[in-house]
Amino acid sequence: MTKLQKLLSVAELDQSMVNALLDTAEGFYKIANEPSTKLSTLKGKTLVNLFYESSTRTRTSFELAGKRLSADVVNITPSGSSVSKGESLADTAMTIDAMNADVLVVRHGSSGAAEYIQKQVRARVINAGDGLHEHPTQALLDAFTIRKQKKTLTGLTITICGDILHSRVARSNIMLHNMLGNRVRIVGPKTLLPSEAPYDVETYFDLKTAVKDADVVMALRIQSERMGTGNLASLREYSKTYGINESVLAWAKPDVILMHPGPMNRGVEVSSSIADGPQSHVLNQVSAGVAVRMAVLHHLFS
Ligand code: NCD
């Protein structure tokens, strides 16, 4: 098994590394959700969260993961830093590096930003979402959630719905499930699907057909902030055609699980009753986030 040096893309992982990470996360799951217990893996190490885009789940769970492993954790956002004075990405990264950060968790609106930063710094970089490109720890925590429910991570049918074109979550998940031997379907309006799917996916335009007999249905947020005009006629029309509700989920396997990376637009991507219903694992994904990020940090430094 190769050792984890950084985590910029799912492409850096192989199946045995994924299983090792998820096994470690399984062991951390109780500690992750029990604030009184801490491990000393990152004692004396500094984790810097450098987030150029908004985040609730990812930033908080990296902060908690770092703290549960006894790291010193610092959060940087553009508005309160010299980024707002025009400092470049490379200069900001090198400045943080000069303060001896050990791990830099980066979120940025440009695809490739995390890799660019890794080239400038000594610290180990984790990609927490770069533009349309990748979000590897989200795919890992999704896989953790799936494995917990399905007791397997292979031979499953996973349907990913909605704005695939602008979704780094979709891209990382597709890569991961291609590697793990799951069948991946994508479905959405033509304008929100990649014109040439570079991975092994089955493309659908009809939601019910795409969901038929699926083990996992993953809805995605409409990424309005990354869209040009013409991507989407109206949210109302989108939700009528591609919103997940009871009658759509009825087409899937009876034990289907519904996932969404969050933040959800209720009534657009998923109906509220489904989001809060028994098939929804949206909050389990969030809980998994701390344990999985602890596992990634642990493997980077052990
Ligand atoms: C996702 C992201 O930022 O890519 N959110 C997350 O990390 N949970 C998805 C999104 O913003 O829609």
PDB file of N, CA, C and O in Angstrom, residues 5-6 46 48 93 96-98 100-105 117-126 300-301:
ATOM      1  N   GLN A   5       0.731  11.043   1.031  1.00  0.00           N
ATOM      2  CA  GLN A   5       1.607  12.206   1.257  1.00  0.00           C
ATOM      3  C   GLN A   5       0.821  13.501   1.208  1.00  0.00           C
ATOM      4  O   GLN A   5       1.237  14.532   1.712  1.00  0.00           O
ATOM      5  N   LYS A   6      -0.299  13.454   0.491  1.00  0.00           N
ATOM      6  CA  LYS A   6      -1.151  14.621   0.264  1.00  0.00           C
ATOM      7  C   LYS A   6      -2.479  14.041  -0.216  1.00  0.00           C
ATOM      8  O   LYS A   6      -2.529  12.836  -0.492  1.00  0.00           O
ATOM      9  N   THR A  46       0.360  21.596  13.257  1.00  0.00           N
ATOM     10  CA  THR A  46      -0.578  22.690  12.996  1.00  0.00           C
ATOM     11  C   THR A  46      -1.347  22.434  11.713  1.00  0.00           C
ATOM     12  O   THR A  46      -0.749  22.142  10.667  1.00  0.00           O
ATOM     13  N   VAL A  48      -3.937  24.169   9.068  1.00  0.00           N
ATOM     14  CA  VAL A  48      -4.521  25.445   8.658  1.00  0.00           C
ATOM     15  C   VAL A  48      -5.624  25.187   7.631  1.00  0.00           C
ATOM     16  O   VAL A  48      -5.396  24.531   6.611  1.00  0.00           O
ATOM     17  N   ALA A  93      -0.103  31.182   0.507  1.00  0.00           N
ATOM     18  CA  ALA A  93       0.283  29.808   0.866  1.00  0.00           C
ATOM     19  C   ALA A  93       1.699  29.776   1.428  1.00  0.00           C
ATOM     20  O   ALA A  93       1.954  29.127   2.452  1.00  0.00           O
ATOM     21  N   ILE A  96       1.814  31.120   5.002  1.00  0.00           N
ATOM     22  CA  ILE A  96       1.344  30.141   5.996  1.00  0.00           C
ATOM     23  C   ILE A  96       2.417  29.075   6.208  1.00  0.00           C
ATOM     24  O   ILE A  96       2.711  28.652   7.327  1.00  0.00           O
ATOM     25  N   ASP A  97       3.053  28.675   5.115  1.00  0.00           N
ATOM     26  CA  ASP A  97       4.101  27.649   5.183  1.00  0.00           C
ATOM     27  C   ASP A  97       5.271  28.121   6.054  1.00  0.00           C
ATOM     28  O   ASP A  97       5.852  27.347   6.811  1.00  0.00           O
ATOM     29  N   ALA A  98       5.584  29.426   5.932  1.00  0.00           N
ATOM     30  CA  ALA A  98       6.711  29.978   6.705  1.00  0.00           C
ATOM     31  C   ALA A  98       6.425  29.948   8.203  1.00  0.00           C
ATOM     32  O   ALA A  98       7.331  30.068   9.018  1.00  0.00           O
ATOM     33  N   ASN A 100       5.323  27.364   9.547  1.00  0.00           N
ATOM     34  CA  ASN A 100       5.460  25.938   9.853  1.00  0.00           C
ATOM     35  C   ASN A 100       4.137  25.187  10.015  1.00  0.00           C
ATOM     36  O   ASN A 100       4.008  24.341  10.913  1.00  0.00           O
ATOM     37  N   ALA A 101       3.198  25.492   9.141  1.00  0.00           N
ATOM     38  CA  ALA A 101       1.984  24.670   9.133  1.00  0.00           C
ATOM     39  C   ALA A 101       2.374  23.271   8.657  1.00  0.00           C
ATOM     40  O   ALA A 101       3.268  23.122   7.827  1.00  0.00           O
ATOM     41  N   ASP A 102       1.743  22.269   9.199  1.00  0.00           N
ATOM     42  CA  ASP A 102       2.044  20.897   8.770  1.00  0.00           C
ATOM     43  C   ASP A 102       1.057  20.412   7.718  1.00  0.00           C
ATOM     44  O   ASP A 102       1.401  19.614   6.861  1.00  0.00           O
ATOM     45  N   VAL A 103      -0.184  20.877   7.837  1.00  0.00           N
ATOM     46  CA  VAL A 103      -1.189  20.469   6.843  1.00  0.00           C
ATOM     47  C   VAL A 103      -2.056  21.674   6.484  1.00  0.00           C
ATOM     48  O   VAL A 103      -2.451  22.458   7.345  1.00  0.00           O
ATOM     49  N   LEU A 104      -2.258  21.803   5.199  1.00  0.00           N
ATOM     50  CA  LEU A 104      -3.027  22.920   4.672  1.00  0.00           C
ATOM     51  C   LEU A 104      -4.267  22.344   3.985  1.00  0.00           C
ATOM     52  O   LEU A 104      -4.152  21.584   3.022  1.00  0.00           O
ATOM     53  N   VAL A 105      -5.431  22.681   4.517  1.00  0.00           N
ATOM     54  CA  VAL A 105      -6.673  22.199   3.914  1.00  0.00           C
ATOM     55  C   VAL A 105      -7.215  23.337   3.068  1.00  0.00           C
ATOM     56  O   VAL A 105      -7.490  24.424   3.587  1.00  0.00           O
ATOM     57  N   ILE A 117      -1.102  25.030  -5.058  1.00  0.00           N
ATOM     58  CA  ILE A 117      -0.584  25.368  -3.721  1.00  0.00           C
ATOM     59  C   ILE A 117       0.415  24.318  -3.250  1.00  0.00           C
ATOM     60  O   ILE A 117       1.464  24.644  -2.699  1.00  0.00           O
ATOM     61  N   GLN A 118       0.097  23.041  -3.501  1.00  0.00           N
ATOM     62  CA  GLN A 118       1.023  21.984  -3.048  1.00  0.00           C
ATOM     63  C   GLN A 118       2.429  22.189  -3.629  1.00  0.00           C
ATOM     64  O   GLN A 118       3.423  21.868  -2.997  1.00  0.00           O
ATOM     65  N   LYS A 119       2.479  22.761  -4.845  1.00  0.00           N
ATOM     66  CA  LYS A 119       3.786  22.987  -5.478  1.00  0.00           C
ATOM     67  C   LYS A 119       4.568  24.103  -4.785  1.00  0.00           C
ATOM     68  O   LYS A 119       5.777  24.196  -4.930  1.00  0.00           O
ATOM     69  N   GLN A 120       3.861  24.980  -4.045  1.00  0.00           N
ATOM     70  CA  GLN A 120       4.540  26.125  -3.412  1.00  0.00           C
ATOM     71  C   GLN A 120       4.973  25.835  -1.974  1.00  0.00           C
ATOM     72  O   GLN A 120       5.764  26.584  -1.424  1.00  0.00           O
ATOM     73  N   VAL A 121       4.391  24.806  -1.359  1.00  0.00           N
ATOM     74  CA  VAL A 121       4.575  24.687   0.090  1.00  0.00           C
ATOM     75  C   VAL A 121       5.165  23.335   0.507  1.00  0.00           C
ATOM     76  O   VAL A 121       5.101  22.352  -0.231  1.00  0.00           O
ATOM     77  N   ARG A 122       5.718  23.350   1.712  1.00  0.00           N
ATOM     78  CA  ARG A 122       6.271  22.137   2.308  1.00  0.00           C
ATOM     79  C   ARG A 122       5.152  21.349   3.016  1.00  0.00           C
ATOM     80  O   ARG A 122       5.172  20.128   3.085  1.00  0.00           O
ATOM     81  N   ALA A 123       4.163  22.075   3.542  1.00  0.00           N
ATOM     82  CA  ALA A 123       3.046  21.437   4.245  1.00  0.00           C
ATOM     83  C   ALA A 123       2.315  20.464   3.313  1.00  0.00           C
ATOM     84  O   ALA A 123       2.364  20.608   2.094  1.00  0.00           O
ATOM     85  N   ARG A 124       1.660  19.495   3.924  1.00  0.00           N
ATOM     86  CA  ARG A 124       0.868  18.553   3.118  1.00  0.00           C
ATOM     87  C   ARG A 124      -0.497  19.169   2.827  1.00  0.00           C
ATOM     88  O   ARG A 124      -1.130  19.695   3.742  1.00  0.00           O
ATOM     89  N   VAL A 125      -0.905  19.109   1.585  1.00  0.00           N
ATOM     90  CA  VAL A 125      -2.158  19.772   1.197  1.00  0.00           C
ATOM     91  C   VAL A 125      -3.279  18.747   1.044  1.00  0.00           C
ATOM     92  O   VAL A 125      -3.093  17.676   0.461  1.00  0.00           O
ATOM     93  N   ILE A 126      -4.427  19.111   1.582  1.00  0.00           N
ATOM     94  CA  ILE A 126      -5.652  18.327   1.345  1.00  0.00           C
ATOM     95  C   ILE A 126      -6.609  19.219   0.562  1.00  0.00           C
ATOM     96  O   ILE A 126      -6.878  20.362   0.958  1.00  0.00           O
ATOM     97  N   LEU A 300      -1.880  10.599   6.881  1.00  0.00           N
ATOM     98  CA  LEU A 300      -0.859  11.536   6.392  1.00  0.00           C
ATOM     99  C   LEU A 300       0.330  11.595   7.345  1.00  0.00           C
ATOM    100  O   LEU A 300       1.451  11.838   6.917  1.00  0.00           O
ATOM    101  N   PHE A 301       0.080  11.380   8.628  1.00  0.00           N
ATOM    102  CA  PHE A 301       1.142  11.620   9.607  1.00  0.00           C
ATOM    103  C   PHE A 301       1.600  10.386  10.375  1.00  0.00           C
ATOM    104  O   PHE A 301       2.461  10.499  11.215  1.00  0.00           O
TER     105      PHE A 301
END
